[in-house]
């Protein structure tokens, strides 16, 4: 039925464009099925025979040679009678005459044509992207360029923190270059990894000496005759002798498009891998199938099978799309991801973390079937999960132990007690303090210890990061049998963890944990990203522990602290500018009045904290309101913060006939020193000029009562549902002492109280005697606490309103995304 | 039915902070778009079933949001309050195509109360 315009030959002619992985795999499959059916010609633009492209990474890292990754040498083509034309790019397809013409001018006729042209690296169109020294990572020529540059040492910048970019970065580091990876998103390999696994990977790469910059948007590649650096949109400039672009790939469909084949994101094929022209098939990364393009070999191999069967004359074989899995090929880093691990409706997340081994596993299950998996550090079960995922296997029978992997399966839950019992006496239980099993058991029996705290006190086991607490409890149970009553457990922080606030804080210090994902990983959180109880607490603990170092996580703050205003019951906000020590001026009052008129603010009220509250401000107006208040010299009053709220004062000796000291002036000094700090809960101060105490100083977190001979400091009071009057801490003689004590007290509270615990319950919990011991009896400790407070203040006294009103911070918080309908 | 929905692009996934939310203003009230830590996108009416709190201002964790006013926890996929609380914020069809967030507004009936799905 087909009418050949070419002179008939004995065999049909098959031409393959693209001597890469998909094209040649198709030929291998075809030769196995129908070895004599076609006269075959292969065009390859690269000057090499067919090689294993995915192994270019080990070639770059020096772990393999090119010869070792050749899949089919020239002898294979010869033996199978294939006419191989390397280094000759096909330029034109003439569908009417069924011929292709290559760069060399050679024209070859076909009965069937297979397009397998793969893809090309995306080169982002910034100035300088065509300079010598800028390469993609796609073929052997790119690897040669990189190796040449690496031989001279120097610096490399890799743009793109996906699979390819990281493999390039690793290879170049191994070859002695100083490598920086720029990644636009905040998680490496964000398409394959969730945030927790991404954070682990980042640490590992940093440990290997690779610098990783996330949120880095490239503006320009700098250089005169060749690359000399990369400039980012934020102005930062990085010197570079080599720039590798690994931001993505683009299906190589130009040839097909020019020939008039239907194209979308790639050359469109049906389930038979046939293009819109029945004589032309296409496979590999250049195709679009059911709206999908692929960048991994497994789907290409499935396509190759189908194309081969069809070329061999079959009419049944059909390709229906692929589920893919990914592994990173960096020696010593095990990362696996498969399927859809984004979670969502009706999905269940099973998370397993083993901090000691650096393992993170997450399997997403929906309706009893695996939907996706992310594994870090221990990927040996990746294949097992992937198989069940592809097969849609019911996981109910192994559900409870699924996360422990295949070798575990079936045998019922592990018995942790038996596991501990089986350990030899020399097995190390507490890694932080190097305490082994024998030592703990001996201490329990010889010293008659009966609970965790005693074991901690005597052996130090589990006294630092606490990750071995469970094992120590097992040892207590094993050694004492029924004599062990268990622990009177302090309440865990929230449902995401068994640890208490104090344990978490200890671990943050002992293990130098510096981000929320780090804490969740090392302390084996049970949820992927915590909840509204633990995230704000962790954010505070990290901020307090690492001043200047830790980057505040706005996503882990309550709305009021995120937008620096108080949300009201109708969704509007209130705005409270700071009035230092309750003092104001005509200029400030006039600016406030103007703002009220300009933005039609419905309610203006004087607060109990001696300042003015503007109620009913619309969120979109906040920035403009703040800008006007800033212009009159006013800053945020932090009326929304777990931080310093107000310093209430009375008029004191300046005007009052009873006044003994300048209480207003001292209040202003205290507020200037303490504003902007973040604390476990809100903090309010006050200064009264005499014992008549008009500023109600003795129901404040810290209240100063002036007397003739100096200043009384009162602590741990509050109003509210359960009024608590302060305890007298100490009496001092000078303002300087008041300031030092205040700084030290604030810092002690910041470092030791639990999140959302106000000073009143905190002082009751630890006891006034303890606070006195730390602040009054220990002058050196007091000075050190004060110094730490002032140090952390050096990072926290930027007006959050000004930062936002100028448009430089969190713009997206204040504007709707879109207006429709 | 899916085919009968007409989709309106309102922005890109990157416009919504991860573990955060943005609001889309519509003729019949605000819709809150959420992006989870794993980049799933959901859309709910921006009104808490408890007392109307703006859910877009809450803390997003897993596929849930905690209301900023009295800390009810709302499931992002269904809009339903997580037990023991009961109630539902209407949810709006949403999908992501090539990074663009699209709402199926015509299929969304606001303020119906309860969660009459479909
Ligand atoms: C460094 C690296 C690491 C990778 N690691 C992995 C991995 O770990 N796992 C995984 O699954 N995948 C990996 N991949 C992806 C995998 O290599 C590709 O999916 C696969 O090679 C695609 O096969 P293909 O045949 O479609 O394209 P290719 O293998 O690129 O073959 C296409 C060939 O066609 C040639 N060509 C193009 N146009 C013409 C023309 N007009 N005329 C003649 N010839 C032409 C090209 O020069 C090329 O040789 C990696 C890729 C790279 C670059
Ligand atoms: C859990 C208990 C409390 C809650 C939920 C609460 C709530 C609030 C809120 C929402 C505001 C801010 C109003 C606004 O600007 O929008 C506020 C302000 C204030 N509250 Fe409370 N409050 C509590 C306890 C207390 C206590 C114990 C006191 C003191 C005895 C107190 C005294 C004040 C004062 C003085 C202000 C004005 C503060 C300022 O000027 O910044 N509150 N409170
Ligand atoms: S506390 Fe004493 S000094 Fe201050 S206003 Fe009252 S009476 Fe005057
Ligand atoms: S006393 Fe009650 S009603 Fe008044 S501001 Fe405080 S929390 Fe609101
Ligand atoms: S309005 Fe949402 S919890 Fe009350």
mmCIF file with all atom_site columns, C-alpha atoms in Angstrom, chain A residues 583-746:
data_model
loop_
_atom_site.group_PDB
_atom_site.id
_atom_site.type_symbol
_atom_site.label_atom_id
_atom_site.label_alt_id
_atom_site.label_comp_id
_atom_site.label_asym_id
_atom_site.label_entity_id
_atom_site.label_seq_id
_atom_site.pdbx_PDB_ins_code
_atom_site.Cartn_x
_atom_site.Cartn_y
_atom_site.Cartn_z
_atom_site.occupancy
_atom_site.B_iso_or_equiv
_atom_site.pdbx_formal_charge
_atom_site.auth_seq_id
_atom_site.auth_comp_id
_atom_site.auth_asym_id
_atom_site.auth_atom_id
_atom_site.pdbx_PDB_model_num
ATOM 1   C CA . UNK A 1 583 ? 6.962   60.481 76.473 1.00 0.00 ? 583 UNK A CA 1
ATOM 2   C CA . UNK A 1 584 ? 5.617   62.074 73.325 1.00 0.00 ? 584 UNK A CA 1
ATOM 3   C CA . UNK A 1 585 ? 5.707   65.443 71.589 1.00 0.00 ? 585 UNK A CA 1
ATOM 4   C CA . UNK A 1 586 ? 3.615   67.815 69.519 1.00 0.00 ? 586 UNK A CA 1
ATOM 5   C CA . UNK A 1 587 ? 5.379   66.635 66.379 1.00 0.00 ? 587 UNK A CA 1
ATOM 6   C CA . UNK A 1 588 ? 4.596   62.982 67.045 1.00 0.00 ? 588 UNK A CA 1
ATOM 7   C CA . UNK A 1 589 ? 1.000   63.696 67.997 1.00 0.00 ? 589 UNK A CA 1
ATOM 8   C CA . UNK A 1 590 ? 0.523   65.782 64.877 1.00 0.00 ? 590 UNK A CA 1
ATOM 9   C CA . UNK A 1 591 ? 1.931   63.007 62.676 1.00 0.00 ? 591 UNK A CA 1
ATOM 10  C CA . UNK A 1 592 ? -0.383  60.507 64.357 1.00 0.00 ? 592 UNK A CA 1
ATOM 11  C CA . UNK A 1 593 ? -3.363  62.806 63.802 1.00 0.00 ? 593 UNK A CA 1
ATOM 12  C CA . UNK A 1 594 ? -2.448  63.220 60.146 1.00 0.00 ? 594 UNK A CA 1
ATOM 13  C CA . UNK A 1 595 ? -2.163  59.468 59.653 1.00 0.00 ? 595 UNK A CA 1
ATOM 14  C CA . UNK A 1 596 ? -5.549  58.935 61.283 1.00 0.00 ? 596 UNK A CA 1
ATOM 15  C CA . UNK A 1 597 ? -7.144  61.419 58.872 1.00 0.00 ? 597 UNK A CA 1
ATOM 16  C CA . UNK A 1 598 ? -5.293  60.269 55.786 1.00 0.00 ? 598 UNK A CA 1
ATOM 17  C CA . UNK A 1 599 ? -6.135  56.586 56.199 1.00 0.00 ? 599 UNK A CA 1
ATOM 18  C CA . UNK A 1 600 ? -9.548  57.083 57.837 1.00 0.00 ? 600 UNK A CA 1
ATOM 19  C CA . UNK A 1 601 ? -8.482  55.041 60.866 1.00 0.00 ? 601 UNK A CA 1
ATOM 20  C CA . UNK A 1 602 ? -11.666 54.381 62.863 1.00 0.00 ? 602 UNK A CA 1
ATOM 21  C CA . UNK A 1 603 ? -10.420 54.110 66.474 1.00 0.00 ? 603 UNK A CA 1
ATOM 22  C CA . UNK A 1 604 ? -7.620  55.809 68.387 1.00 0.00 ? 604 UNK A CA 1
ATOM 23  C CA . UNK A 1 605 ? -7.014  54.662 71.951 1.00 0.00 ? 605 UNK A CA 1
ATOM 24  C CA . UNK A 1 606 ? -4.504  55.284 74.694 1.00 0.00 ? 606 UNK A CA 1
ATOM 25  C CA . UNK A 1 607 ? -3.190  51.889 75.828 1.00 0.00 ? 607 UNK A CA 1
ATOM 26  C CA . UNK A 1 608 ? -2.422  50.701 79.324 1.00 0.00 ? 608 UNK A CA 1
ATOM 27  C CA . UNK A 1 609 ? 1.219   50.823 78.249 1.00 0.00 ? 609 UNK A CA 1
ATOM 28  C CA . UNK A 1 610 ? 1.289   54.611 77.951 1.00 0.00 ? 610 UNK A CA 1
ATOM 29  C CA . UNK A 1 611 ? 1.124   54.971 74.233 1.00 0.00 ? 611 UNK A CA 1
ATOM 30  C CA . UNK A 1 612 ? -1.377  55.311 71.417 1.00 0.00 ? 612 UNK A CA 1
ATOM 31  C CA . UNK A 1 613 ? -3.021  52.481 69.523 1.00 0.00 ? 613 UNK A CA 1
ATOM 32  C CA . UNK A 1 614 ? -4.525  52.996 66.066 1.00 0.00 ? 614 UNK A CA 1
ATOM 33  C CA . UNK A 1 615 ? -7.176  50.352 65.372 1.00 0.00 ? 615 UNK A CA 1
ATOM 34  C CA . UNK A 1 616 ? -8.751  49.164 62.143 1.00 0.00 ? 616 UNK A CA 1
ATOM 35  C CA . UNK A 1 617 ? -5.867  49.717 59.729 1.00 0.00 ? 617 UNK A CA 1
ATOM 36  C CA . UNK A 1 618 ? -6.215  47.732 56.510 1.00 0.00 ? 618 UNK A CA 1
ATOM 37  C CA . UNK A 1 619 ? -3.317  45.432 55.720 1.00 0.00 ? 619 UNK A CA 1
ATOM 38  C CA . UNK A 1 620 ? -2.619  47.113 52.395 1.00 0.00 ? 620 UNK A CA 1
ATOM 39  C CA . UNK A 1 621 ? -2.287  50.472 54.187 1.00 0.00 ? 621 UNK A CA 1
ATOM 40  C CA . UNK A 1 622 ? 0.249   49.276 56.775 1.00 0.00 ? 622 UNK A CA 1
ATOM 41  C CA . UNK A 1 623 ? 3.335   50.139 54.758 1.00 0.00 ? 623 UNK A CA 1
ATOM 42  C CA . UNK A 1 624 ? 2.144   53.674 53.994 1.00 0.00 ? 624 UNK A CA 1
ATOM 43  C CA . UNK A 1 625 ? 1.059   54.270 57.607 1.00 0.00 ? 625 UNK A CA 1
ATOM 44  C CA . UNK A 1 626 ? 4.456   53.173 58.856 1.00 0.00 ? 626 UNK A CA 1
ATOM 45  C CA . UNK A 1 627 ? 6.274   55.304 56.292 1.00 0.00 ? 627 UNK A CA 1
ATOM 46  C CA . UNK A 1 628 ? 4.429   58.407 57.545 1.00 0.00 ? 628 UNK A CA 1
ATOM 47  C CA . UNK A 1 629 ? 5.111   57.557 61.201 1.00 0.00 ? 629 UNK A CA 1
ATOM 48  C CA . UNK A 1 630 ? 8.775   56.830 60.396 1.00 0.00 ? 630 UNK A CA 1
ATOM 49  C CA . UNK A 1 631 ? 9.019   60.226 58.736 1.00 0.00 ? 631 UNK A CA 1
ATOM 50  C CA . UNK A 1 632 ? 8.092   61.836 62.063 1.00 0.00 ? 632 UNK A CA 1
ATOM 51  C CA . UNK A 1 633 ? 10.822  59.819 63.829 1.00 0.00 ? 633 UNK A CA 1
ATOM 52  C CA . UNK A 1 634 ? 8.610   57.080 65.279 1.00 0.00 ? 634 UNK A CA 1
ATOM 53  C CA . UNK A 1 635 ? 9.394   53.359 65.195 1.00 0.00 ? 635 UNK A CA 1
ATOM 54  C CA . UNK A 1 636 ? 7.514   50.166 65.929 1.00 0.00 ? 636 UNK A CA 1
ATOM 55  C CA . UNK A 1 637 ? 6.308   49.729 69.505 1.00 0.00 ? 637 UNK A CA 1
ATOM 56  C CA . UNK A 1 638 ? 6.454   45.925 69.143 1.00 0.00 ? 638 UNK A CA 1
ATOM 57  C CA . UNK A 1 639 ? 2.969   45.801 70.669 1.00 0.00 ? 639 UNK A CA 1
ATOM 58  C CA . UNK A 1 640 ? 2.648   42.474 68.823 1.00 0.00 ? 640 UNK A CA 1
ATOM 59  C CA . UNK A 1 641 ? 5.890   40.844 69.891 1.00 0.00 ? 641 UNK A CA 1
ATOM 60  C CA . UNK A 1 642 ? 7.139   38.205 72.227 1.00 0.00 ? 642 UNK A CA 1
ATOM 61  C CA . UNK A 1 643 ? 9.694   40.806 73.072 1.00 0.00 ? 643 UNK A CA 1
ATOM 62  C CA . UNK A 1 644 ? 9.986   44.067 74.924 1.00 0.00 ? 644 UNK A CA 1
ATOM 63  C CA . UNK A 1 645 ? 6.648   45.865 74.903 1.00 0.00 ? 645 UNK A CA 1
ATOM 64  C CA . UNK A 1 646 ? 6.739   48.980 77.012 1.00 0.00 ? 646 UNK A CA 1
ATOM 65  C CA . UNK A 1 647 ? 8.607   50.722 79.769 1.00 0.00 ? 647 UNK A CA 1
ATOM 66  C CA . UNK A 1 648 ? 5.974   52.490 81.796 1.00 0.00 ? 648 UNK A CA 1
ATOM 67  C CA . UNK A 1 649 ? 7.118   55.453 83.887 1.00 0.00 ? 649 UNK A CA 1
ATOM 68  C CA . UNK A 1 650 ? 5.813   58.023 86.265 1.00 0.00 ? 650 UNK A CA 1
ATOM 69  C CA . UNK A 1 651 ? 6.882   61.674 86.102 1.00 0.00 ? 651 UNK A CA 1
ATOM 70  C CA . UNK A 1 652 ? 9.416   61.315 88.910 1.00 0.00 ? 652 UNK A CA 1
ATOM 71  C CA . UNK A 1 653 ? 11.726  63.920 90.378 1.00 0.00 ? 653 UNK A CA 1
ATOM 72  C CA . UNK A 1 654 ? 11.492  66.251 87.417 1.00 0.00 ? 654 UNK A CA 1
ATOM 73  C CA . UNK A 1 655 ? 7.942   67.372 88.323 1.00 0.00 ? 655 UNK A CA 1
ATOM 74  C CA . UNK A 1 656 ? 6.526   65.306 91.166 1.00 0.00 ? 656 UNK A CA 1
ATOM 75  C CA . UNK A 1 657 ? 6.814   66.633 94.678 1.00 0.00 ? 657 UNK A CA 1
ATOM 76  C CA . UNK A 1 658 ? 7.493   63.098 95.993 1.00 0.00 ? 658 UNK A CA 1
ATOM 77  C CA . UNK A 1 659 ? 9.947   62.072 93.318 1.00 0.00 ? 659 UNK A CA 1
ATOM 78  C CA . UNK A 1 660 ? 13.313  60.756 94.528 1.00 0.00 ? 660 UNK A CA 1
ATOM 79  C CA . UNK A 1 661 ? 14.982  60.054 91.162 1.00 0.00 ? 661 UNK A CA 1
ATOM 80  C CA . UNK A 1 662 ? 14.465  60.798 87.463 1.00 0.00 ? 662 UNK A CA 1
ATOM 81  C CA . UNK A 1 663 ? 12.148  57.849 86.822 1.00 0.00 ? 663 UNK A CA 1
ATOM 82  C CA . UNK A 1 664 ? 11.085  59.073 83.363 1.00 0.00 ? 664 UNK A CA 1
ATOM 83  C CA . UNK A 1 665 ? 14.664  59.537 82.212 1.00 0.00 ? 665 UNK A CA 1
ATOM 84  C CA . UNK A 1 666 ? 15.676  56.119 83.548 1.00 0.00 ? 666 UNK A CA 1
ATOM 85  C CA . UNK A 1 667 ? 12.653  54.573 81.822 1.00 0.00 ? 667 UNK A CA 1
ATOM 86  C CA . UNK A 1 668 ? 13.715  56.079 78.516 1.00 0.00 ? 668 UNK A CA 1
ATOM 87  C CA . UNK A 1 669 ? 17.242  54.694 78.985 1.00 0.00 ? 669 UNK A CA 1
ATOM 88  C CA . UNK A 1 670 ? 15.882  51.237 79.797 1.00 0.00 ? 670 UNK A CA 1
ATOM 89  C CA . UNK A 1 671 ? 13.618  51.256 76.767 1.00 0.00 ? 671 UNK A CA 1
ATOM 90  C CA . UNK A 1 672 ? 16.429  52.409 74.471 1.00 0.00 ? 672 UNK A CA 1
ATOM 91  C CA . UNK A 1 673 ? 18.559  49.554 75.760 1.00 0.00 ? 673 UNK A CA 1
ATOM 92  C CA . UNK A 1 674 ? 15.978  46.786 75.591 1.00 0.00 ? 674 UNK A CA 1
ATOM 93  C CA . UNK A 1 675 ? 13.723  47.582 72.614 1.00 0.00 ? 675 UNK A CA 1
ATOM 94  C CA . UNK A 1 676 ? 13.728  45.181 69.707 1.00 0.00 ? 676 UNK A CA 1
ATOM 95  C CA . UNK A 1 677 ? 14.801  42.140 71.736 1.00 0.00 ? 677 UNK A CA 1
ATOM 96  C CA . UNK A 1 678 ? 13.037  38.803 71.221 1.00 0.00 ? 678 UNK A CA 1
ATOM 97  C CA . UNK A 1 679 ? 12.103  36.953 74.402 1.00 0.00 ? 679 UNK A CA 1
ATOM 98  C CA . UNK A 1 680 ? 10.224  33.749 75.276 1.00 0.00 ? 680 UNK A CA 1
ATOM 99  C CA . UNK A 1 681 ? 7.093   35.777 75.954 1.00 0.00 ? 681 UNK A CA 1
ATOM 100 C CA . UNK A 1 682 ? 6.229   39.456 76.173 1.00 0.00 ? 682 UNK A CA 1
ATOM 101 C CA . UNK A 1 683 ? 8.176   41.604 78.610 1.00 0.00 ? 683 UNK A CA 1
ATOM 102 C CA . UNK A 1 684 ? 6.984   44.792 80.259 1.00 0.00 ? 684 UNK A CA 1
ATOM 103 C CA . UNK A 1 685 ? 9.078   47.093 82.440 1.00 0.00 ? 685 UNK A CA 1
ATOM 104 C CA . UNK A 1 686 ? 8.222   50.065 84.590 1.00 0.00 ? 686 UNK A CA 1
ATOM 105 C CA . UNK A 1 687 ? 9.959   52.701 86.696 1.00 0.00 ? 687 UNK A CA 1
ATOM 106 C CA . UNK A 1 688 ? 8.248   54.521 89.582 1.00 0.00 ? 688 UNK A CA 1
ATOM 107 C CA . UNK A 1 689 ? 9.838   57.605 91.099 1.00 0.00 ? 689 UNK A CA 1
ATOM 108 C CA . UNK A 1 690 ? 8.978   56.699 94.709 1.00 0.00 ? 690 UNK A CA 1
ATOM 109 C CA . UNK A 1 691 ? 7.331   53.923 96.698 1.00 0.00 ? 691 UNK A CA 1
ATOM 110 C CA . UNK A 1 692 ? 3.855   55.348 95.932 1.00 0.00 ? 692 UNK A CA 1
ATOM 111 C CA . UNK A 1 693 ? 4.517   53.467 92.759 1.00 0.00 ? 693 UNK A CA 1
ATOM 112 C CA . UNK A 1 694 ? 2.284   55.289 90.289 1.00 0.00 ? 694 UNK A CA 1
ATOM 113 C CA . UNK A 1 695 ? 3.753   53.311 87.386 1.00 0.00 ? 695 UNK A CA 1
ATOM 114 C CA . UNK A 1 696 ? 2.554   50.038 88.965 1.00 0.00 ? 696 UNK A CA 1
ATOM 115 C CA . UNK A 1 697 ? 6.116   48.760 88.757 1.00 0.00 ? 697 UNK A CA 1
ATOM 116 C CA . UNK A 1 698 ? 5.623   45.853 91.158 1.00 0.00 ? 698 UNK A CA 1
ATOM 117 C CA . UNK A 1 699 ? 3.377   43.895 88.786 1.00 0.00 ? 699 UNK A CA 1
ATOM 118 C CA . UNK A 1 700 ? 5.811   44.032 85.877 1.00 0.00 ? 700 UNK A CA 1
ATOM 119 C CA . UNK A 1 701 ? 8.333   41.547 84.518 1.00 0.00 ? 701 UNK A CA 1
ATOM 120 C CA . UNK A 1 702 ? 10.899  43.919 85.901 1.00 0.00 ? 702 UNK A CA 1
ATOM 121 C CA . UNK A 1 703 ? 9.968   46.987 87.921 1.00 0.00 ? 703 UNK A CA 1
ATOM 122 C CA . UNK A 1 704 ? 12.231  49.666 89.323 1.00 0.00 ? 704 UNK A CA 1
ATOM 123 C CA . UNK A 1 705 ? 11.096  51.580 92.398 1.00 0.00 ? 705 UNK A CA 1
ATOM 124 C CA . UNK A 1 706 ? 13.244  54.619 93.140 1.00 0.00 ? 706 UNK A CA 1
ATOM 125 C CA . UNK A 1 707 ? 14.064  55.459 96.735 1.00 0.00 ? 707 UNK A CA 1
ATOM 126 C CA . UNK A 1 708 ? 16.241  58.187 98.261 1.00 0.00 ? 708 UNK A CA 1
ATOM 127 C CA . UNK A 1 709 ? 19.257  55.954 98.516 1.00 0.00 ? 709 UNK A CA 1
ATOM 128 C CA . UNK A 1 710 ? 18.975  54.306 95.098 1.00 0.00 ? 710 UNK A CA 1
ATOM 129 C CA . UNK A 1 711 ? 16.811  51.809 93.212 1.00 0.00 ? 711 UNK A CA 1
ATOM 130 C CA . UNK A 1 712 ? 14.895  48.667 94.181 1.00 0.00 ? 712 UNK A CA 1
ATOM 131 C CA . UNK A 1 713 ? 14.663  46.034 91.465 1.00 0.00 ? 713 UNK A CA 1
ATOM 132 C CA . UNK A 1 714 ? 11.533  43.875 91.535 1.00 0.00 ? 714 UNK A CA 1
ATOM 133 C CA . UNK A 1 715 ? 11.105  40.862 89.252 1.00 0.00 ? 715 UNK A CA 1
ATOM 134 C CA . UNK A 1 716 ? 8.600   38.269 88.049 1.00 0.00 ? 716 UNK A CA 1
ATOM 135 C CA . UNK A 1 717 ? 5.331   40.157 88.353 1.00 0.00 ? 717 UNK A CA 1
ATOM 136 C CA . UNK A 1 718 ? 2.376   40.440 86.018 1.00 0.00 ? 718 UNK A CA 1
ATOM 137 C CA . UNK A 1 719 ? -1.249  41.536 85.869 1.00 0.00 ? 719 UNK A CA 1
ATOM 138 C CA . UNK A 1 720 ? -3.659  39.435 83.869 1.00 0.00 ? 720 UNK A CA 1
ATOM 139 C CA . UNK A 1 721 ? -5.789  36.514 84.914 1.00 0.00 ? 721 UNK A CA 1
ATOM 140 C CA . UNK A 1 722 ? -3.525  35.525 87.779 1.00 0.00 ? 722 UNK A CA 1
ATOM 141 C CA . UNK A 1 723 ? -2.039  38.658 89.212 1.00 0.00 ? 723 UNK A CA 1
ATOM 142 C CA . UNK A 1 724 ? 1.392   38.124 90.676 1.00 0.00 ? 724 UNK A CA 1
ATOM 143 C CA . UNK A 1 725 ? 3.227   40.839 92.550 1.00 0.00 ? 725 UNK A CA 1
ATOM 144 C CA . UNK A 1 726 ? 6.972   41.017 92.010 1.00 0.00 ? 726 UNK A CA 1
ATOM 145 C CA . UNK A 1 727 ? 9.668   39.673 94.302 1.00 0.00 ? 727 UNK A CA 1
ATOM 146 C CA . UNK A 1 728 ? 12.375  42.045 95.430 1.00 0.00 ? 728 UNK A CA 1
ATOM 147 C CA . UNK A 1 729 ? 15.598  40.980 93.763 1.00 0.00 ? 729 UNK A CA 1
ATOM 148 C CA . UNK A 1 730 ? 18.097  43.535 94.992 1.00 0.00 ? 730 UNK A CA 1
ATOM 149 C CA . UNK A 1 731 ? 18.645  47.170 95.832 1.00 0.00 ? 731 UNK A CA 1
ATOM 150 C CA . UNK A 1 732 ? 21.352  49.097 93.980 1.00 0.00 ? 732 UNK A CA 1
ATOM 151 C CA . UNK A 1 733 ? 22.762  52.596 94.130 1.00 0.00 ? 733 UNK A CA 1
ATOM 152 C CA . UNK A 1 734 ? 23.338  53.806 90.593 1.00 0.00 ? 734 UNK A CA 1
ATOM 153 C CA . UNK A 1 735 ? 21.532  53.929 87.255 1.00 0.00 ? 735 UNK A CA 1
ATOM 154 C CA . UNK A 1 736 ? 24.463  52.071 85.698 1.00 0.00 ? 736 UNK A CA 1
ATOM 155 C CA . UNK A 1 737 ? 23.786  49.132 88.035 1.00 0.00 ? 737 UNK A CA 1
ATOM 156 C CA . UNK A 1 738 ? 20.085  49.202 87.144 1.00 0.00 ? 738 UNK A CA 1
ATOM 157 C CA . UNK A 1 739 ? 21.001  48.915 83.479 1.00 0.00 ? 739 UNK A CA 1
ATOM 158 C CA . UNK A 1 740 ? 23.474  46.073 84.045 1.00 0.00 ? 740 UNK A CA 1
ATOM 159 C CA . UNK A 1 741 ? 21.024  44.089 86.175 1.00 0.00 ? 741 UNK A CA 1
ATOM 160 C CA . UNK A 1 742 ? 18.280  44.610 83.632 1.00 0.00 ? 742 UNK A CA 1
ATOM 161 C CA . UNK A 1 743 ? 20.440  43.334 80.763 1.00 0.00 ? 743 UNK A CA 1
ATOM 162 C CA . UNK A 1 744 ? 21.549  40.316 82.795 1.00 0.00 ? 744 UNK A CA 1
ATOM 163 C CA . UNK A 1 745 ? 18.008  39.511 83.941 1.00 0.00 ? 745 UNK A CA 1
ATOM 164 C CA . UNK A 1 746 ? 16.644  39.777 80.415 1.00 0.00 ? 746 UNK A CA 1
#
